[in-house]
Amino acid sequence: MKKERHSDRGRGMTFLFLGFLGIVSLAGMITPQKAFSDSENRYLQKKPEFTVKSLLDGSYGEKYEQYLSDQFPGRNGWIGLKVTSERLAFQEDVNGVYFGKDGYLIEKYDTEDVEGEQLNKNMEKLAAFTGAAEKSLGKDHVRVMLVPSASQIMTDRLPFLAAPYDQGRVTELLFERLKEAGNSPEMVLPAEDCLKSFRDEELYYRTDHHWTARGAFLGYRLWAESMGLIPWTEDMFDIRTASSEFHGTVYSKLNVPWRYDSIEVWQPKEPQDYRVSFDGEPKEYDSLYFPDALKGKDKYAVYLDGNHAITKIENRSIEGDQKEKKLFIIKDSYAHSFAVFAANHFGTVYMADLRYLNLNLKEWMEEQGITDVLVMYQIPGFAKEKTVSRLVYK
């Protein structure tokens, strides 16, 4: 009798599980594929095309696994449920995110997330590019700013036993690589030291991986002083909160109820005559800020309209020698909230995102008459970014 009861229970559980799989499979078939996730602010993997080559080299299997994960019905809800259950088990980090003090969600990076073959390749490209650019433009006209993420600076907000990767190692490796190549290590700006001096302030968002406008302002002042420029002071700006309802990229890894961030815009009190254009298009804008972005999920795009292959900023209010100066920033999105400050010192500022751009940088820089260069990346992002391979000056 007991065996029969156990057998019936086992069959019931089997049918229940198969029924669940059937419902999920049916939902997957009738639910349209999503190209973009607003909550995660990224493009999702679509069903990959099968080829014998992709099967043999393993890329088909990897993409198909990612496709199943990205297109799973109710994915955001399942992620939130998983995170909640793990938090109830008193885990201090979930999905690569620390639950920090004062409401901070801080991305966790381990050694394997940063150091590896890709970082070595990127270091080699960066050293070669900056060395060649320095010889062409002059020692005082090339700078590198690798910005640490929040886990490196806001250590007092981390959980008690948190031990994230020491991102200062990346800067040390870059110093060594530049010395080996005979370049000037002085071109590398000490962003970590600068930010740590002000870490009691809100330098990073609580729910996003970017630095705040205040953090970017500190980075700008460090850069300007290294260039022999007189940096603007805080009292030269009207600072206002553009939105108090920002949930960023780190929040999107968790999908659990959390407090909102605020986004600030810093408008010069002395009016500036800006002209902003993107990707060589003729249409121009007269502001560095794009308030329509505040209506969507990616509110960080209020700074210079988010990611573009080439962003051009002209400041027609600049006078004197600086009017003819042209700054070229090779960057990730950390530069967007930085460039709104740098634009007050150069007649023209260009920003290039190598993820969306593939051209001969040396020829393009000569055609545009570039006088100064800044390479700016967040450290963990730089370590993994494969398009740094396009950082070539020859």
mmCIF file of C-alpha atoms in Angstrom, residues 76-382:
data_model
loop_
_atom_site.group_PDB
_atom_site.id
_atom_site.type_symbol
_atom_site.label_atom_id
_atom_site.label_comp_id
_atom_site.label_asym_id
_atom_site.label_seq_id
_atom_site.Cartn_x
_atom_site.Cartn_y
_atom_site.Cartn_z
ATOM 1 C CA ASN A 76 12.400 39.388 -15.077
ATOM 2 C CA GLY A 77 9.969 37.954 -12.575
ATOM 3 C CA TRP A 78 11.991 34.750 -12.174
ATOM 4 C CA ILE A 79 15.157 36.795 -11.627
ATOM 5 C CA GLY A 80 13.426 38.825 -8.927
ATOM 6 C CA LEU A 81 12.130 35.665 -7.246
ATOM 7 C CA LYS A 82 15.592 34.084 -7.279
ATOM 8 C CA VAL A 83 17.203 37.203 -5.827
ATOM 9 C CA THR A 84 14.572 37.478 -3.088
ATOM 10 C CA SER A 85 15.050 33.855 -2.046
ATOM 11 C CA GLU A 86 18.823 34.253 -1.896
ATOM 12 C CA ARG A 87 18.499 37.448 0.136
ATOM 13 C CA LEU A 88 16.267 35.606 2.601
ATOM 14 C CA ALA A 89 19.151 33.146 2.956
ATOM 15 C CA PHE A 90 21.303 36.128 4.088
ATOM 16 C CA GLN A 91 23.560 36.186 1.036
ATOM 17 C CA GLU A 92 25.463 39.474 0.755
ATOM 18 C CA ASP A 93 25.874 39.305 -3.014
ATOM 19 C CA VAL A 94 23.530 37.937 -5.654
ATOM 20 C CA ASN A 95 23.959 37.840 -9.442
ATOM 21 C CA GLY A 96 27.339 39.538 -9.104
ATOM 22 C CA VAL A 97 25.957 42.423 -7.026
ATOM 23 C CA TYR A 98 26.759 43.350 -3.427
ATOM 24 C CA PHE A 99 23.912 44.594 -1.256
ATOM 25 C CA GLY A 100 25.816 47.491 0.268
ATOM 26 C CA LYS A 101 25.136 49.959 3.049
ATOM 27 C CA ASP A 102 23.000 53.084 2.583
ATOM 28 C CA GLY A 103 21.034 51.433 -0.214
ATOM 29 C CA TYR A 104 23.989 50.886 -2.582
ATOM 30 C CA LEU A 105 23.934 48.051 -5.107
ATOM 31 C CA ILE A 106 27.589 47.583 -6.014
ATOM 32 C CA GLU A 107 28.838 45.329 -8.805
ATOM 33 C CA LYS A 108 31.174 42.578 -7.651
ATOM 34 C CA TYR A 109 34.340 41.871 -9.636
ATOM 35 C CA ASP A 110 36.692 38.984 -8.983
ATOM 36 C CA THR A 111 40.162 38.446 -10.440
ATOM 37 C CA GLU A 112 38.833 36.300 -13.287
ATOM 38 C CA ASP A 113 36.387 39.077 -14.227
ATOM 39 C CA VAL A 114 39.230 41.515 -14.890
ATOM 40 C CA GLU A 115 42.605 39.898 -15.395
ATOM 41 C CA GLY A 116 43.140 37.606 -18.341
ATOM 42 C CA GLU A 117 44.137 37.406 -21.982
ATOM 43 C CA GLN A 118 41.732 40.174 -23.068
ATOM 44 C CA LEU A 119 43.154 42.650 -20.551
ATOM 45 C CA ASN A 120 46.690 41.899 -21.728
ATOM 46 C CA LYS A 121 45.676 42.471 -25.348
ATOM 47 C CA ASN A 122 43.950 45.729 -24.460
ATOM 48 C CA MET A 123 46.965 46.931 -22.474
ATOM 49 C CA GLU A 124 49.195 46.276 -25.465
ATOM 50 C CA LYS A 125 46.872 48.203 -27.791
ATOM 51 C CA LEU A 126 46.540 51.106 -25.359
ATOM 52 C CA ALA A 127 50.295 51.403 -24.815
ATOM 53 C CA ALA A 128 51.012 51.313 -28.554
ATOM 54 C CA PHE A 129 48.279 53.828 -29.403
ATOM 55 C CA THR A 130 49.122 56.377 -26.719
ATOM 56 C CA GLY A 131 52.842 56.071 -27.427
ATOM 57 C CA ALA A 132 52.348 56.794 -31.123
ATOM 58 C CA ALA A 133 49.865 59.607 -30.415
ATOM 59 C CA GLU A 134 52.281 61.165 -27.914
ATOM 60 C CA LYS A 135 55.077 61.230 -30.485
ATOM 61 C CA SER A 136 52.759 62.853 -33.006
ATOM 62 C CA LEU A 137 50.913 65.377 -30.793
ATOM 63 C CA GLY A 138 53.425 65.982 -28.023
ATOM 64 C CA LYS A 139 53.944 64.754 -24.468
ATOM 65 C CA ASP A 140 51.468 67.166 -22.875
ATOM 66 C CA HIS A 141 48.609 66.358 -25.247
ATOM 67 C CA VAL A 142 47.797 62.701 -24.488
ATOM 68 C CA ARG A 143 46.082 61.448 -21.346
ATOM 69 C CA VAL A 144 44.622 58.155 -20.109
ATOM 70 C CA MET A 145 41.987 57.905 -17.400
ATOM 71 C CA LEU A 146 40.956 54.396 -16.336
ATOM 72 C CA VAL A 147 38.201 54.946 -13.795
ATOM 73 C CA PRO A 148 37.657 52.380 -11.018
ATOM 74 C CA SER A 149 34.149 51.164 -10.333
ATOM 75 C CA ALA A 150 32.265 51.750 -7.074
ATOM 76 C CA SER A 151 33.628 48.613 -5.371
ATOM 77 C CA GLN A 152 37.137 50.115 -5.468
ATOM 78 C CA ILE A 153 36.203 53.535 -4.094
ATOM 79 C CA MET A 154 33.170 53.105 -1.853
ATOM 80 C CA THR A 155 34.690 50.375 0.311
ATOM 81 C CA ASP A 156 32.940 51.682 3.424
ATOM 82 C CA ARG A 157 29.582 50.810 1.773
ATOM 83 C CA LEU A 158 30.535 47.184 1.042
ATOM 84 C CA PRO A 159 29.295 44.287 3.188
ATOM 85 C CA PHE A 160 31.589 43.326 6.085
ATOM 86 C CA LEU A 161 33.215 40.287 4.456
ATOM 87 C CA ALA A 162 33.298 41.591 0.886
ATOM 88 C CA ALA A 163 36.676 41.213 -0.838
ATOM 89 C CA PRO A 164 36.360 42.502 -4.430
ATOM 90 C CA TYR A 165 39.203 42.565 -6.934
ATOM 91 C CA ASP A 166 41.780 45.335 -6.403
ATOM 92 C CA GLN A 167 41.385 47.403 -9.580
ATOM 93 C CA GLY A 168 44.518 49.377 -8.724
ATOM 94 C CA ARG A 169 46.415 46.428 -10.182
ATOM 95 C CA VAL A 170 45.201 47.394 -13.651
ATOM 96 C CA THR A 171 46.686 50.882 -13.347
ATOM 97 C CA GLU A 172 49.943 49.366 -12.086
ATOM 98 C CA LEU A 173 50.019 46.987 -15.058
ATOM 99 C CA LEU A 174 49.470 49.908 -17.421
ATOM 100 C CA PHE A 175 52.355 51.852 -15.836
ATOM 101 C CA GLU A 176 54.616 48.841 -16.362
ATOM 102 C CA ARG A 177 53.497 48.380 -19.967
ATOM 103 C CA LEU A 178 54.074 52.055 -20.785
ATOM 104 C CA LYS A 179 57.560 51.991 -19.261
ATOM 105 C CA GLU A 180 58.420 48.868 -21.253
ATOM 106 C CA ALA A 181 57.293 50.648 -24.433
ATOM 107 C CA GLY A 182 59.343 53.742 -23.585
ATOM 108 C CA ASN A 183 56.253 55.923 -23.105
ATOM 109 C CA SER A 184 55.495 58.496 -20.410
ATOM 110 C CA PRO A 185 53.644 56.905 -17.471
ATOM 111 C CA GLU A 186 52.686 60.444 -16.419
ATOM 112 C CA MET A 187 49.978 60.381 -19.059
ATOM 113 C CA VAL A 188 47.980 58.027 -16.796
ATOM 114 C CA LEU A 189 45.856 60.081 -14.404
ATOM 115 C CA PRO A 190 45.450 58.899 -10.768
ATOM 116 C CA ALA A 191 41.657 58.671 -10.839
ATOM 117 C CA GLU A 192 41.497 56.297 -7.860
ATOM 118 C CA ASP A 193 43.428 58.612 -5.537
ATOM 119 C CA CYS A 194 41.319 61.564 -6.634
ATOM 120 C CA LEU A 195 37.984 59.833 -6.043
ATOM 121 C CA LYS A 196 38.998 58.272 -2.735
ATOM 122 C CA SER A 197 39.695 61.743 -1.373
ATOM 123 C CA PHE A 198 35.964 62.507 -1.757
ATOM 124 C CA ARG A 199 34.396 59.098 -1.171
ATOM 125 C CA ASP A 200 32.057 60.466 1.522
ATOM 126 C CA GLU A 201 30.206 62.213 -1.311
ATOM 127 C CA GLU A 202 27.839 60.483 -3.748
ATOM 128 C CA LEU A 203 30.293 59.691 -6.522
ATOM 129 C CA TYR A 204 28.426 56.666 -7.917
ATOM 130 C CA TYR A 205 24.766 55.876 -8.390
ATOM 131 C CA ARG A 206 23.154 53.436 -5.995
ATOM 132 C CA THR A 207 21.556 51.392 -8.771
ATOM 133 C CA ASP A 208 23.809 52.018 -11.784
ATOM 134 C CA HIS A 209 27.433 51.262 -12.708
ATOM 135 C CA HIS A 210 28.288 54.829 -13.785
ATOM 136 C CA TRP A 211 29.751 57.606 -11.711
ATOM 137 C CA THR A 212 27.428 60.487 -10.907
ATOM 138 C CA ALA A 213 27.791 63.993 -12.313
ATOM 139 C CA ARG A 214 29.702 64.881 -9.142
ATOM 140 C CA GLY A 215 32.098 61.982 -9.624
ATOM 141 C CA ALA A 216 32.600 62.999 -13.270
ATOM 142 C CA PHE A 217 33.215 66.597 -12.159
ATOM 143 C CA LEU A 218 36.066 65.455 -9.909
ATOM 144 C CA GLY A 219 37.530 63.422 -12.783
ATOM 145 C CA TYR A 220 37.238 66.466 -15.045
ATOM 146 C CA ARG A 221 39.120 68.680 -12.577
ATOM 147 C CA LEU A 222 41.921 66.119 -12.295
ATOM 148 C CA TRP A 223 42.223 65.964 -16.088
ATOM 149 C CA ALA A 224 42.020 69.752 -16.600
ATOM 150 C CA GLU A 225 44.766 70.445 -14.061
ATOM 151 C CA SER A 226 47.013 67.837 -15.695
ATOM 152 C CA MET A 227 46.508 69.631 -19.038
ATOM 153 C CA GLY A 228 47.476 73.010 -17.637
ATOM 154 C CA LEU A 229 43.896 74.270 -17.917
ATOM 155 C CA ILE A 230 42.092 76.232 -15.224
ATOM 156 C CA PRO A 231 39.187 73.974 -14.222
ATOM 157 C CA TRP A 232 35.786 75.466 -13.619
ATOM 158 C CA THR A 233 34.575 75.501 -10.027
ATOM 159 C CA GLU A 234 31.288 74.174 -8.723
ATOM 160 C CA ASP A 235 29.871 77.661 -8.152
ATOM 161 C CA MET A 236 30.116 78.329 -11.903
ATOM 162 C CA PHE A 237 27.205 75.922 -12.515
ATOM 163 C CA ASP A 238 23.492 75.838 -11.831
ATOM 164 C CA ILE A 239 23.021 72.329 -10.446
ATOM 165 C CA ARG A 240 19.565 70.817 -10.485
ATOM 166 C CA THR A 241 17.993 67.385 -10.154
ATOM 167 C CA ALA A 242 16.677 66.335 -13.550
ATOM 168 C CA SER A 243 15.055 63.103 -12.322
ATOM 169 C CA SER A 244 14.529 61.370 -8.986
ATOM 170 C CA GLU A 245 13.233 58.131 -10.516
ATOM 171 C CA PHE A 246 16.292 56.439 -11.992
ATOM 172 C CA HIS A 247 16.826 52.680 -11.785
ATOM 173 C CA GLY A 248 20.095 51.794 -13.506
ATOM 174 C CA THR A 249 21.945 48.811 -14.924
ATOM 175 C CA VAL A 250 22.916 47.254 -11.577
ATOM 176 C CA TYR A 251 19.309 47.316 -10.400
ATOM 177 C CA SER A 252 18.352 45.517 -13.612
ATOM 178 C CA LYS A 253 20.434 42.506 -12.591
ATOM 179 C CA LEU A 254 18.151 42.007 -9.584
ATOM 180 C CA ASN A 255 14.627 43.224 -10.416
ATOM 181 C CA VAL A 256 13.599 43.606 -6.786
ATOM 182 C CA PRO A 257 11.996 46.668 -5.160
ATOM 183 C CA TRP A 258 14.693 49.250 -4.444
ATOM 184 C CA ARG A 259 15.117 52.952 -3.880
ATOM 185 C CA TYR A 260 15.502 55.314 -6.825
ATOM 186 C CA ASP A 261 18.539 57.355 -7.817
ATOM 187 C CA SER A 262 18.608 61.021 -8.742
ATOM 188 C CA ILE A 263 20.309 62.417 -11.842
ATOM 189 C CA GLU A 264 21.783 65.927 -11.835
ATOM 190 C CA VAL A 265 22.521 68.296 -14.697
ATOM 191 C CA TRP A 266 25.164 71.007 -14.310
ATOM 192 C CA GLN A 267 24.395 73.974 -16.550
ATOM 193 C CA PRO A 268 27.011 76.755 -16.815
ATOM 194 C CA LYS A 269 25.757 79.988 -15.294
ATOM 195 C CA GLU A 270 27.571 81.813 -18.099
ATOM 196 C CA PRO A 271 25.618 80.800 -21.249
ATOM 197 C CA GLN A 272 27.601 78.752 -23.761
ATOM 198 C CA ASP A 273 26.921 78.459 -27.489
ATOM 199 C CA TYR A 274 27.001 74.664 -27.996
ATOM 200 C CA ARG A 275 26.441 72.737 -31.212
ATOM 201 C CA VAL A 276 26.117 68.951 -30.840
ATOM 202 C CA SER A 277 25.827 66.445 -33.676
ATOM 203 C CA PHE A 278 26.084 62.678 -34.040
ATOM 204 C CA ASP A 279 27.654 60.297 -36.542
ATOM 205 C CA GLY A 280 28.279 62.931 -39.181
ATOM 206 C CA GLU A 281 24.593 63.811 -39.519
ATOM 207 C CA PRO A 282 23.783 67.448 -40.371
ATOM 208 C CA LYS A 283 21.212 67.898 -37.601
ATOM 209 C CA GLU A 284 22.562 69.933 -34.682
ATOM 210 C CA TYR A 285 21.410 70.422 -31.097
ATOM 211 C CA ASP A 286 22.149 73.416 -28.873
ATOM 212 C CA SER A 287 22.392 71.553 -25.571
ATOM 213 C CA LEU A 288 24.657 68.916 -23.983
ATOM 214 C CA TYR A 289 21.630 67.482 -22.169
ATOM 215 C CA PHE A 290 18.754 65.532 -23.737
ATOM 216 C CA PRO A 291 15.740 65.633 -21.380
ATOM 217 C CA ASP A 292 13.635 63.264 -23.515
ATOM 218 C CA ALA A 293 15.870 60.446 -22.231
ATOM 219 C CA LEU A 294 14.407 61.011 -18.769
ATOM 220 C CA LYS A 295 11.080 59.674 -20.021
ATOM 221 C CA GLY A 296 12.559 56.241 -20.748
ATOM 222 C CA LYS A 297 14.476 53.549 -18.892
ATOM 223 C CA ASP A 298 17.989 54.653 -19.852
ATOM 224 C CA LYS A 299 17.897 57.996 -18.075
ATOM 225 C CA TYR A 300 21.705 58.204 -18.087
ATOM 226 C CA ALA A 301 21.329 59.044 -21.797
ATOM 227 C CA VAL A 302 20.334 62.564 -20.676
ATOM 228 C CA TYR A 303 24.085 63.158 -21.000
ATOM 229 C CA LEU A 304 24.815 63.695 -24.706
ATOM 230 C CA ASP A 305 22.054 61.348 -25.865
ATOM 231 C CA GLY A 306 23.824 58.141 -24.853
ATOM 232 C CA ASN A 307 25.937 55.953 -27.114
ATOM 233 C CA HIS A 308 26.896 57.039 -30.636
ATOM 234 C CA ALA A 309 29.806 56.071 -32.859
ATOM 235 C CA ILE A 310 30.965 59.692 -33.130
ATOM 236 C CA THR A 311 29.717 62.615 -31.050
ATOM 237 C CA LYS A 312 30.834 66.118 -32.019
ATOM 238 C CA ILE A 313 30.573 69.082 -29.624
ATOM 239 C CA GLU A 314 31.388 72.591 -30.770
ATOM 240 C CA ASN A 315 31.556 75.391 -28.232
ATOM 241 C CA ARG A 316 31.383 78.644 -30.153
ATOM 242 C CA SER A 317 31.783 80.639 -26.958
ATOM 243 C CA ILE A 318 35.433 79.598 -26.694
ATOM 244 C CA GLU A 319 37.866 82.380 -27.531
ATOM 245 C CA GLY A 320 41.613 82.718 -27.999
ATOM 246 C CA ASP A 321 43.991 79.845 -28.675
ATOM 247 C CA GLN A 322 41.632 77.220 -27.262
ATOM 248 C CA LYS A 323 39.109 77.970 -29.999
ATOM 249 C CA GLU A 324 41.255 76.080 -32.504
ATOM 250 C CA LYS A 325 42.021 73.200 -30.118
ATOM 251 C CA LYS A 326 40.297 69.873 -30.770
ATOM 252 C CA LEU A 327 39.991 67.188 -28.113
ATOM 253 C CA PHE A 328 39.411 63.565 -29.087
ATOM 254 C CA ILE A 329 37.966 61.288 -26.373
ATOM 255 C CA ILE A 330 38.081 57.546 -27.049
ATOM 256 C CA LYS A 331 35.722 56.147 -24.484
ATOM 257 C CA ASP A 332 32.939 54.097 -23.027
ATOM 258 C CA SER A 333 29.822 55.672 -21.521
ATOM 259 C CA TYR A 334 31.696 56.975 -18.457
ATOM 260 C CA ALA A 335 32.821 59.860 -20.668
ATOM 261 C CA HIS A 336 29.296 61.134 -21.341
ATOM 262 C CA SER A 337 28.906 62.911 -17.991
ATOM 263 C CA PHE A 338 32.583 63.969 -18.164
ATOM 264 C CA ALA A 339 32.495 65.557 -21.626
ATOM 265 C CA VAL A 340 29.862 68.128 -20.610
ATOM 266 C CA PHE A 341 32.602 69.719 -18.475
ATOM 267 C CA ALA A 342 35.509 69.252 -20.899
ATOM 268 C CA ALA A 343 33.476 70.980 -23.632
ATOM 269 C CA ASN A 344 34.022 74.297 -21.851
ATOM 270 C CA HIS A 345 37.740 74.307 -22.690
ATOM 271 C CA PHE A 346 37.963 73.321 -26.377
ATOM 272 C CA GLY A 347 36.530 74.752 -29.546
ATOM 273 C CA THR A 348 35.653 71.194 -30.595
ATOM 274 C CA VAL A 349 35.371 67.925 -28.702
ATOM 275 C CA TYR A 350 34.903 64.599 -30.450
ATOM 276 C CA MET A 351 33.937 61.382 -28.686
ATOM 277 C CA ALA A 352 34.415 58.001 -30.327
ATOM 278 C CA ASP A 353 32.901 54.721 -29.143
ATOM 279 C CA LEU A 354 34.870 51.869 -30.705
ATOM 280 C CA ARG A 355 31.951 49.496 -30.137
ATOM 281 C CA TYR A 356 30.115 51.255 -32.957
ATOM 282 C CA LEU A 357 33.046 52.508 -35.009
ATOM 283 C CA ASN A 358 35.702 50.940 -37.193
ATOM 284 C CA LEU A 359 37.978 53.377 -39.005
ATOM 285 C CA ASN A 360 41.622 54.328 -39.347
ATOM 286 C CA LEU A 361 42.040 56.510 -36.267
ATOM 287 C CA LYS A 362 45.323 58.087 -37.357
ATOM 288 C CA GLU A 363 43.941 59.212 -40.716
ATOM 289 C CA TRP A 364 40.704 60.434 -39.155
ATOM 290 C CA MET A 365 42.543 62.387 -36.441
ATOM 291 C CA GLU A 366 44.761 64.065 -39.044
ATOM 292 C CA GLU A 367 41.736 64.951 -41.196
ATOM 293 C CA GLN A 368 39.966 66.548 -38.224
ATOM 294 C CA GLY A 369 43.060 68.359 -36.961
ATOM 295 C CA ILE A 370 42.987 66.725 -33.523
ATOM 296 C CA THR A 371 45.327 68.430 -31.044
ATOM 297 C CA ASP A 372 44.667 66.484 -27.833
ATOM 298 C CA VAL A 373 43.628 62.933 -26.915
ATOM 299 C CA LEU A 374 42.027 61.353 -23.868
ATOM 300 C CA VAL A 375 41.371 57.621 -23.554
ATOM 301 C CA MET A 376 38.718 57.060 -20.878
ATOM 302 C CA TYR A 377 37.207 53.756 -19.768
ATOM 303 C CA GLN A 378 35.802 52.215 -16.616
ATOM 304 C CA ILE A 379 38.397 49.647 -15.516
ATOM 305 C CA PRO A 380 36.283 46.436 -15.518
ATOM 306 C CA GLY A 381 34.702 47.467 -18.816
ATOM 307 C CA PHE A 382 38.096 48.169 -20.387
#
